mmCIF file of C-alpha atoms in Angstrom:
data_model
loop_
_atom_site.group_PDB
_atom_site.id
_atom_site.type_symbol
_atom_site.label_atom_id
_atom_site.label_comp_id
_atom_site.label_asym_id
_atom_site.label_seq_id
_atom_site.Cartn_x
_atom_site.Cartn_y
_atom_site.Cartn_z
ATOM 1 C CA UNK X 299 -97.868 -69.042 25.571
ATOM 2 C CA UNK X 300 -96.898 -69.456 29.249
ATOM 3 C CA UNK X 301 -96.183 -73.138 29.082
ATOM 4 C CA UNK X 302 -92.768 -74.328 28.019
ATOM 5 C CA UNK X 303 -94.234 -77.528 26.612
ATOM 6 C CA UNK X 304 -97.490 -78.978 25.371
ATOM 7 C CA UNK X 305 -98.086 -82.703 25.559
ATOM 8 C CA UNK X 306 -100.875 -85.235 25.581
ATOM 9 C CA UNK X 307 -103.027 -85.048 28.679
ATOM 10 C CA UNK X 308 -102.806 -88.767 29.325
ATOM 11 C CA UNK X 309 -99.021 -88.646 29.581
ATOM 12 C CA UNK X 310 -97.336 -87.739 32.850
ATOM 13 C CA UNK X 311 -93.651 -87.495 33.705
ATOM 14 C CA UNK X 312 -92.090 -90.639 35.115
ATOM 15 C CA UNK X 313 -89.522 -89.254 37.588
ATOM 16 C CA UNK X 314 -88.938 -86.514 40.135
ATOM 17 C CA UNK X 315 -87.011 -83.448 38.901
ATOM 18 C CA UNK X 316 -84.282 -84.163 41.476
ATOM 19 C CA UNK X 317 -83.631 -87.606 40.011
ATOM 20 C CA UNK X 318 -82.832 -86.131 36.602
ATOM 21 C CA UNK X 319 -81.142 -82.950 37.857
ATOM 22 C CA UNK X 320 -78.780 -84.362 40.482
ATOM 23 C CA UNK X 321 -78.422 -87.911 39.197
ATOM 24 C CA UNK X 322 -79.423 -89.898 36.104
ATOM 25 C CA UNK X 323 -81.962 -92.558 35.216
ATOM 26 C CA UNK X 324 -80.370 -95.779 33.864
ATOM 27 C CA UNK X 325 -81.995 -98.103 31.327
ATOM 28 C CA UNK X 326 -80.781 -101.240 29.589
ATOM 29 C CA UNK X 327 -81.521 -101.760 25.912
ATOM 30 C CA UNK X 328 -80.187 -103.279 22.717
ATOM 31 C CA UNK X 329 -78.610 -100.841 20.290
ATOM 32 C CA UNK X 330 -79.553 -101.418 16.656
ATOM 33 C CA UNK X 331 -77.256 -98.576 15.615
ATOM 34 C CA UNK X 332 -77.449 -95.084 14.162
ATOM 35 C CA UNK X 333 -77.846 -93.754 10.647
ATOM 36 C CA UNK X 334 -77.808 -90.323 9.038
ATOM 37 C CA UNK X 335 -81.182 -88.765 8.196
ATOM 38 C CA UNK X 336 -82.023 -85.720 6.104
ATOM 39 C CA UNK X 337 -84.467 -84.034 8.492
ATOM 40 C CA UNK X 338 -84.366 -83.299 12.255
ATOM 41 C CA UNK X 339 -88.005 -84.351 12.735
ATOM 42 C CA UNK X 340 -90.698 -86.522 11.245
ATOM 43 C CA UNK X 341 -92.401 -89.876 11.687
ATOM 44 C CA UNK X 342 -91.551 -90.930 8.140
ATOM 45 C CA UNK X 343 -87.909 -89.982 8.735
ATOM 46 C CA UNK X 344 -87.519 -92.291 11.745
ATOM 47 C CA UNK X 345 -89.656 -95.006 10.151
ATOM 48 C CA UNK X 346 -87.232 -95.239 7.210
ATOM 49 C CA UNK X 347 -84.256 -95.210 9.585
ATOM 50 C CA UNK X 348 -85.748 -97.999 11.727
ATOM 51 C CA UNK X 349 -86.491 -100.083 8.654
ATOM 52 C CA UNK X 350 -82.942 -99.588 7.364
ATOM 53 C CA UNK X 351 -81.274 -100.514 10.667
ATOM 54 C CA UNK X 352 -83.587 -103.466 11.264
ATOM 55 C CA UNK X 353 -82.651 -104.863 7.870
ATOM 56 C CA UNK X 354 -78.937 -104.376 8.570
ATOM 57 C CA UNK X 355 -79.305 -106.150 11.921
ATOM 58 C CA UNK X 356 -81.209 -109.019 10.308
ATOM 59 C CA UNK X 357 -78.266 -109.585 7.972
ATOM 60 C CA UNK X 358 -75.744 -109.457 10.842
ATOM 61 C CA UNK X 359 -77.900 -111.814 12.907
ATOM 62 C CA UNK X 360 -77.923 -114.318 10.045
ATOM 63 C CA UNK X 361 -74.123 -114.121 10.141
ATOM 64 C CA UNK X 362 -74.135 -115.016 13.825
ATOM 65 C CA UNK X 363 -73.696 -111.534 15.262
ATOM 66 C CA UNK X 364 -75.753 -110.529 18.281
ATOM 67 C CA UNK X 365 -77.319 -107.128 18.838
ATOM 68 C CA UNK X 366 -75.044 -105.279 21.297
ATOM 69 C CA UNK X 367 -76.468 -104.352 24.673
ATOM 70 C CA UNK X 368 -75.999 -100.828 25.999
ATOM 71 C CA UNK X 369 -76.854 -98.792 29.075
ATOM 72 C CA UNK X 370 -78.638 -95.468 28.676
ATOM 73 C CA UNK X 371 -78.069 -92.791 31.309
ATOM 74 C CA UNK X 372 -80.625 -89.995 30.994
ATOM 75 C CA UNK X 373 -80.305 -86.685 32.857
ATOM 76 C CA UNK X 374 -80.712 -82.968 32.219
ATOM 77 C CA UNK X 375 -77.205 -83.030 30.748
ATOM 78 C CA UNK X 376 -78.068 -85.450 27.966
ATOM 79 C CA UNK X 377 -78.425 -89.073 26.977
ATOM 80 C CA UNK X 378 -75.287 -91.146 27.387
ATOM 81 C CA UNK X 379 -74.914 -94.497 25.644
ATOM 82 C CA UNK X 380 -72.465 -96.726 27.498
ATOM 83 C CA UNK X 381 -71.048 -100.217 27.284
ATOM 84 C CA UNK X 382 -72.789 -101.961 30.235
ATOM 85 C CA UNK X 383 -69.765 -103.713 31.745
ATOM 86 C CA UNK X 384 -66.902 -101.263 31.226
ATOM 87 C CA UNK X 385 -69.127 -98.146 31.432
ATOM 88 C CA UNK X 386 -67.237 -96.718 28.463
ATOM 89 C CA UNK X 387 -69.199 -93.874 26.865
ATOM 90 C CA UNK X 388 -69.936 -94.677 23.236
ATOM 91 C CA UNK X 389 -72.132 -91.665 22.482
ATOM 92 C CA UNK X 390 -73.034 -88.538 24.436
ATOM 93 C CA UNK X 391 -76.124 -86.806 23.057
ATOM 94 C CA UNK X 392 -76.826 -83.378 24.545
ATOM 95 C CA UNK X 393 -80.506 -82.612 25.002
ATOM 96 C CA UNK X 394 -80.577 -79.345 23.057
ATOM 97 C CA UNK X 395 -79.337 -81.345 20.046
ATOM 98 C CA UNK X 396 -82.160 -83.921 20.288
ATOM 99 C CA UNK X 397 -85.085 -82.842 18.115
ATOM 100 C CA UNK X 398 -87.299 -85.935 17.817
ATOM 101 C CA UNK X 399 -88.017 -88.901 20.064
ATOM 102 C CA UNK X 400 -90.598 -91.655 19.611
ATOM 103 C CA UNK X 401 -91.472 -95.233 20.386
ATOM 104 C CA UNK X 402 -92.736 -97.375 17.546
ATOM 105 C CA UNK X 403 -96.504 -97.899 17.739
ATOM 106 C CA UNK X 404 -96.300 -100.985 15.533
ATOM 107 C CA UNK X 405 -93.435 -102.551 17.490
ATOM 108 C CA UNK X 406 -93.657 -101.753 21.200
ATOM 109 C CA UNK X 407 -90.023 -102.735 21.735
ATOM 110 C CA UNK X 408 -88.533 -100.133 19.412
ATOM 111 C CA UNK X 409 -87.779 -96.510 20.326
ATOM 112 C CA UNK X 410 -85.658 -93.920 18.574
ATOM 113 C CA UNK X 411 -84.452 -90.334 18.705
ATOM 114 C CA UNK X 412 -82.790 -87.921 16.283
ATOM 115 C CA UNK X 413 -79.748 -85.982 17.464
ATOM 116 C CA UNK X 414 -77.547 -83.467 15.657
ATOM 117 C CA UNK X 415 -73.929 -84.633 15.774
ATOM 118 C CA UNK X 416 -71.643 -82.148 17.546
ATOM 119 C CA UNK X 417 -68.740 -82.632 15.106
ATOM 120 C CA UNK X 418 -70.286 -83.179 11.690
ATOM 121 C CA UNK X 419 -73.560 -81.278 12.380
ATOM 122 C CA UNK X 420 -75.378 -84.113 10.608
ATOM 123 C CA UNK X 421 -78.675 -85.435 11.936
ATOM 124 C CA UNK X 422 -78.314 -88.999 13.206
ATOM 125 C CA UNK X 423 -81.171 -91.323 14.098
ATOM 126 C CA UNK X 424 -80.427 -93.697 17.005
ATOM 127 C CA UNK X 425 -82.564 -96.853 17.220
ATOM 128 C CA UNK X 426 -82.947 -99.123 20.261
ATOM 129 C CA UNK X 427 -84.788 -102.271 21.295
ATOM 130 C CA UNK X 428 -86.185 -102.416 24.823
ATOM 131 C CA UNK X 429 -88.478 -105.261 25.817
ATOM 132 C CA UNK X 430 -90.548 -103.365 28.390
ATOM 133 C CA UNK X 431 -89.375 -99.743 28.679
ATOM 134 C CA UNK X 432 -89.530 -98.209 25.174
ATOM 135 C CA UNK X 433 -92.378 -95.821 25.954
ATOM 136 C CA UNK X 434 -91.019 -94.995 29.414
ATOM 137 C CA UNK X 435 -87.613 -94.122 27.964
ATOM 138 C CA UNK X 436 -89.103 -91.695 25.444
ATOM 139 C CA UNK X 437 -91.076 -89.988 28.229
ATOM 140 C CA UNK X 438 -87.936 -89.783 30.388
ATOM 141 C CA UNK X 439 -86.046 -88.074 27.553
ATOM 142 C CA UNK X 440 -88.955 -85.664 27.157
ATOM 143 C CA UNK X 441 -88.954 -84.854 30.876
ATOM 144 C CA UNK X 442 -85.174 -84.342 30.873
ATOM 145 C CA UNK X 443 -85.528 -81.950 27.919
ATOM 146 C CA UNK X 444 -88.234 -80.030 29.784
ATOM 147 C CA UNK X 445 -86.043 -79.648 32.889
ATOM 148 C CA UNK X 446 -82.937 -78.758 30.859
ATOM 149 C CA UNK X 447 -84.857 -76.024 29.041
ATOM 150 C CA UNK X 448 -86.055 -74.522 32.322
ATOM 151 C CA UNK X 449 -82.571 -74.721 33.802
ATOM 152 C CA UNK X 450 -81.172 -72.943 30.760
ATOM 153 C CA UNK X 451 -83.648 -70.098 31.241
ATOM 154 C CA UNK X 452 -82.885 -69.829 34.960
ATOM 155 C CA UNK X 453 -79.112 -69.897 34.663
ATOM 156 C CA UNK X 454 -77.566 -69.468 31.226
ATOM 157 C CA UNK X 455 -80.457 -67.977 29.313
ATOM 158 C CA UNK X 456 -80.973 -64.958 31.561
ATOM 159 C CA UNK X 457 -77.419 -63.660 31.350
ATOM 160 C CA UNK X 458 -76.453 -64.574 27.808
ATOM 161 C CA UNK X 459 -75.474 -60.988 26.965
ATOM 162 C CA UNK X 460 -73.371 -60.649 30.119
ATOM 163 C CA UNK X 461 -71.505 -63.840 29.318
ATOM 164 C CA UNK X 462 -70.975 -62.719 25.745
ATOM 165 C CA UNK X 463 -69.390 -59.487 27.017
ATOM 166 C CA UNK X 464 -67.134 -61.448 29.355
ATOM 167 C CA UNK X 465 -66.125 -63.704 26.482
ATOM 168 C CA UNK X 466 -65.206 -60.601 24.454
ATOM 169 C CA UNK X 467 -63.089 -59.241 27.300
ATOM 170 C CA UNK X 468 -61.356 -62.597 27.667
ATOM 171 C CA UNK X 469 -60.449 -62.520 23.990
ATOM 172 C CA UNK X 470 -59.130 -58.960 24.318
ATOM 173 C CA UNK X 471 -56.971 -59.961 27.291
ATOM 174 C CA UNK X 472 -55.506 -62.853 25.332
ATOM 175 C CA UNK X 473 -54.664 -60.556 22.414
ATOM 176 C CA UNK X 474 -52.956 -58.018 24.707
ATOM 177 C CA UNK X 475 -50.904 -60.706 26.439
ATOM 178 C CA UNK X 476 -49.823 -62.059 23.061
ATOM 179 C CA UNK X 477 -48.827 -58.558 21.941
ATOM 180 C CA UNK X 478 -46.972 -58.066 25.225
ATOM 181 C CA UNK X 479 -44.941 -61.222 24.644
ATOM 182 C CA UNK X 480 -44.109 -60.230 21.066
ATOM 183 C CA UNK X 481 -42.818 -56.829 22.252
ATOM 184 C CA UNK X 482 -40.610 -58.486 24.856
ATOM 185 C CA UNK X 483 -39.126 -60.757 22.215
ATOM 186 C CA UNK X 484 -38.423 -57.781 19.935
ATOM 187 C CA UNK X 485 -36.633 -55.930 22.748
ATOM 188 C CA UNK X 486 -34.522 -59.003 23.435
ATOM 189 C CA UNK X 487 -33.589 -59.327 19.730
ATOM 190 C CA UNK X 488 -32.617 -55.636 19.497
ATOM 191 C CA UNK X 489 -30.343 -55.951 22.530
ATOM 192 C CA UNK X 490 -28.621 -58.959 20.994
ATOM 193 C CA UNK X 491 -28.056 -57.067 17.718
ATOM 194 C CA UNK X 492 -26.665 -54.079 19.635
ATOM 195 C CA UNK X 493 -24.236 -56.318 21.488
ATOM 196 C CA UNK X 494 -23.045 -57.883 18.226
ATOM 197 C CA UNK X 495 -22.600 -54.427 16.662
ATOM 198 C CA UNK X 496 -20.557 -53.293 19.669
ATOM 199 C CA UNK X 497 -18.140 -56.206 19.330
ATOM 200 C CA UNK X 498 -17.732 -55.851 15.552
ATOM 201 C CA UNK X 499 -17.028 -52.070 15.714
ATOM 202 C CA UNK X 500 -14.438 -52.171 18.531
ATOM 203 C CA UNK X 501 -11.159 -50.359 17.394
ATOM 204 C CA UNK X 502 -8.286 -52.714 16.566
ATOM 205 C CA UNK X 503 -5.475 -52.754 19.083
ATOM 206 C CA UNK X 504 -7.537 -51.402 21.907
ATOM 207 C CA UNK X 505 -5.638 -51.861 25.172
ATOM 208 C CA UNK X 506 -8.639 -51.978 27.491
ATOM 209 C CA UNK X 507 -11.521 -53.832 25.876
ATOM 210 C CA UNK X 508 -14.995 -52.843 26.869
ATOM 211 C CA UNK X 509 -16.329 -54.892 29.769
ATOM 212 C CA UNK X 510 -18.857 -57.487 28.661
ATOM 213 C CA UNK X 511 -21.011 -56.514 31.601
ATOM 214 C CA UNK X 512 -21.828 -53.048 30.193
ATOM 215 C CA UNK X 513 -23.004 -51.827 26.806
ATOM 216 C CA UNK X 514 -21.781 -48.852 24.746
ATOM 217 C CA UNK X 515 -23.662 -46.538 27.087
ATOM 218 C CA UNK X 516 -21.969 -48.083 30.167
ATOM 219 C CA UNK X 517 -25.279 -49.636 31.187
ATOM 220 C CA UNK X 518 -25.930 -53.226 32.049
ATOM 221 C CA UNK X 519 -27.361 -54.911 28.949
ATOM 222 C CA UNK X 520 -30.602 -56.824 29.251
ATOM 223 C CA UNK X 521 -30.126 -60.569 29.496
ATOM 224 C CA UNK X 522 -32.547 -63.314 30.469
ATOM 225 C CA UNK X 523 -29.871 -64.881 32.679
ATOM 226 C CA UNK X 524 -28.143 -61.756 33.971
ATOM 227 C CA UNK X 525 -28.008 -61.031 37.723
ATOM 228 C CA UNK X 526 -27.942 -57.684 39.423
ATOM 229 C CA UNK X 527 -24.540 -56.086 39.158
ATOM 230 C CA UNK X 528 -22.995 -53.701 41.632
ATOM 231 C CA UNK X 529 -20.775 -52.066 38.955
ATOM 232 C CA UNK X 530 -21.416 -48.305 39.090
ATOM 233 C CA UNK X 531 -21.796 -46.167 35.996
ATOM 234 C CA UNK X 532 -19.361 -43.360 35.157
ATOM 235 C CA UNK X 533 -21.391 -40.790 37.052
ATOM 236 C CA UNK X 534 -21.012 -42.898 40.175
ATOM 237 C CA UNK X 535 -24.648 -43.841 40.537
ATOM 238 C CA UNK X 536 -25.886 -47.370 40.892
ATOM 239 C CA UNK X 537 -27.741 -48.630 37.772
ATOM 240 C CA UNK X 538 -31.362 -49.650 38.301
ATOM 241 C CA UNK X 539 -31.920 -53.333 38.950
ATOM 242 C CA UNK X 540 -32.647 -55.369 35.866
ATOM 243 C CA UNK X 541 -35.803 -57.460 36.216
ATOM 244 C CA UNK X 542 -35.346 -61.136 35.692
ATOM 245 C CA UNK X 543 -37.082 -62.704 32.695
ATOM 246 C CA UNK X 544 -37.383 -66.065 34.370
ATOM 247 C CA UNK X 545 -40.813 -65.105 35.658
ATOM 248 C CA UNK X 546 -42.038 -63.430 32.490
ATOM 249 C CA UNK X 547 -44.836 -65.980 32.137
ATOM 250 C CA UNK X 548 -46.234 -64.960 35.505
ATOM 251 C CA UNK X 549 -45.753 -61.206 35.052
ATOM 252 C CA UNK X 550 -46.950 -58.817 32.420
ATOM 253 C CA UNK X 551 -45.277 -55.667 31.049
ATOM 254 C CA UNK X 552 -46.227 -53.731 34.170
ATOM 255 C CA UNK X 553 -45.012 -56.334 36.643
ATOM 256 C CA UNK X 554 -48.471 -57.633 37.468
ATOM 257 C CA UNK X 555 -49.646 -61.190 37.163
ATOM 258 C CA UNK X 556 -51.684 -61.485 33.922
ATOM 259 C CA UNK X 557 -55.294 -62.545 34.250
ATOM 260 C CA UNK X 558 -56.000 -66.050 32.995
ATOM 261 C CA UNK X 559 -59.753 -66.291 32.326
ATOM 262 C CA UNK X 560 -59.590 -70.008 31.654
ATOM 263 C CA UNK X 561 -58.203 -70.797 35.093
ATOM 264 C CA UNK X 562 -60.959 -68.683 36.594
ATOM 265 C CA UNK X 563 -64.310 -70.385 36.269
ATOM 266 C CA UNK X 564 -63.380 -72.377 33.188
ATOM 267 C CA UNK X 565 -66.456 -74.525 33.602
ATOM 268 C CA UNK X 566 -68.732 -71.459 33.504
ATOM 269 C CA UNK X 567 -66.946 -69.549 30.767
ATOM 270 C CA UNK X 568 -65.367 -71.847 28.165
ATOM 271 C CA UNK X 569 -63.442 -70.321 25.237
ATOM 272 C CA UNK X 570 -66.316 -70.861 22.796
ATOM 273 C CA UNK X 571 -69.003 -69.718 25.211
ATOM 274 C CA UNK X 572 -70.724 -67.422 22.727
ATOM 275 C CA UNK X 573 -71.154 -70.056 20.031
ATOM 276 C CA UNK X 574 -72.098 -72.642 22.650
ATOM 277 C CA UNK X 575 -74.841 -70.474 24.114
ATOM 278 C CA UNK X 576 -76.111 -69.604 20.647
ATOM 279 C CA UNK X 577 -76.176 -73.299 19.776
ATOM 280 C CA UNK X 578 -78.127 -74.173 22.940
ATOM 281 C CA UNK X 579 -80.513 -71.326 22.303
ATOM 282 C CA UNK X 580 -81.210 -72.550 18.770
ATOM 283 C CA UNK X 581 -81.611 -76.143 19.946
ATOM 284 C CA UNK X 582 -84.138 -75.302 22.639
ATOM 285 C CA UNK X 583 -86.016 -72.964 20.284
ATOM 286 C CA UNK X 584 -86.429 -75.815 17.787
ATOM 287 C CA UNK X 585 -88.019 -77.899 20.530
ATOM 288 C CA UNK X 586 -88.462 -81.625 20.973
ATOM 289 C CA UNK X 587 -91.137 -83.623 19.181
ATOM 290 C CA UNK X 588 -92.190 -86.559 21.338
ATOM 291 C CA UNK X 589 -94.358 -89.354 19.949
ATOM 292 C CA UNK X 590 -95.752 -87.051 17.302
ATOM 293 C CA UNK X 591 -96.561 -84.292 19.819
ATOM 294 C CA UNK X 592 -94.682 -81.041 19.177
ATOM 295 C CA UNK X 593 -93.116 -79.487 22.260
ATOM 296 C CA UNK X 594 -93.521 -75.788 21.454
ATOM 297 C CA UNK X 595 -90.998 -73.588 23.230
ATOM 298 C CA UNK X 596 -91.471 -69.927 23.905
ATOM 299 C CA UNK X 597 -89.018 -67.689 22.023
ATOM 300 C CA UNK X 598 -85.906 -67.254 24.144
ATOM 301 C CA UNK X 599 -84.899 -63.883 22.712
ATOM 302 C CA UNK X 600 -87.452 -61.965 24.740
ATOM 303 C CA UNK X 601 -86.553 -63.787 27.948
ATOM 304 C CA UNK X 602 -82.758 -63.514 27.907
#
């Protein structure tokens, strides 16, 4: 199948790709709430959820509570649910986690979508009331999903393996830097023990105590606060300069600045990049069902 999606012929997208890619499309609606559902798709699944939330709202309305108004911001990055006045984000639903979206054919004001929660991994059904835009909003979510899928193939999907290799190298670098720091701490502890042993084994009644600036081998002991000393050794040669430990965070064991992968393109290569890409791949492979029409995606494995 060459098409990324299949949809009803009488449905066309509502917006230009640029509007959803570079900006977002705002809508106002009333938010009936969200509830957990057992399945990621299905008309019966959302019908039961709508019935449940409508009943809960009817009870709250009888108690004098109004249905809260929200603003929806739809783009290729997801569906944000915000408080209209403060613009505080209440929910942020990423598109690859949305598996079902529909407007109610029996109640033209109601629309809903199912999204997999990023923390609990439970499927939640979100239900809204829009007086005039229910069908348009579902089509806008479908178009955003279409564009997000194509963008994933063009950018992230094509170099998944490369990014996975980079993520592995980043992890290896972190492990080496941790090992490097542990070795430095061990060296420091051994030098402290040697200094204590030197003091405790000094012969009683010694006329000329050993200088605190040299160890038992007449070398300058390592110290994180020690400065370069001009005291020569017994053979008359100048001891090598002792590197300062004040900059140990910026220098590795070989005196070079350690590579920090998370300060270098952190937006492109987050720490959990492998699991994130796998999650997006699975989400897009599942596809989005819109108004009972299944959006069949081509398998990504052969195109990455």
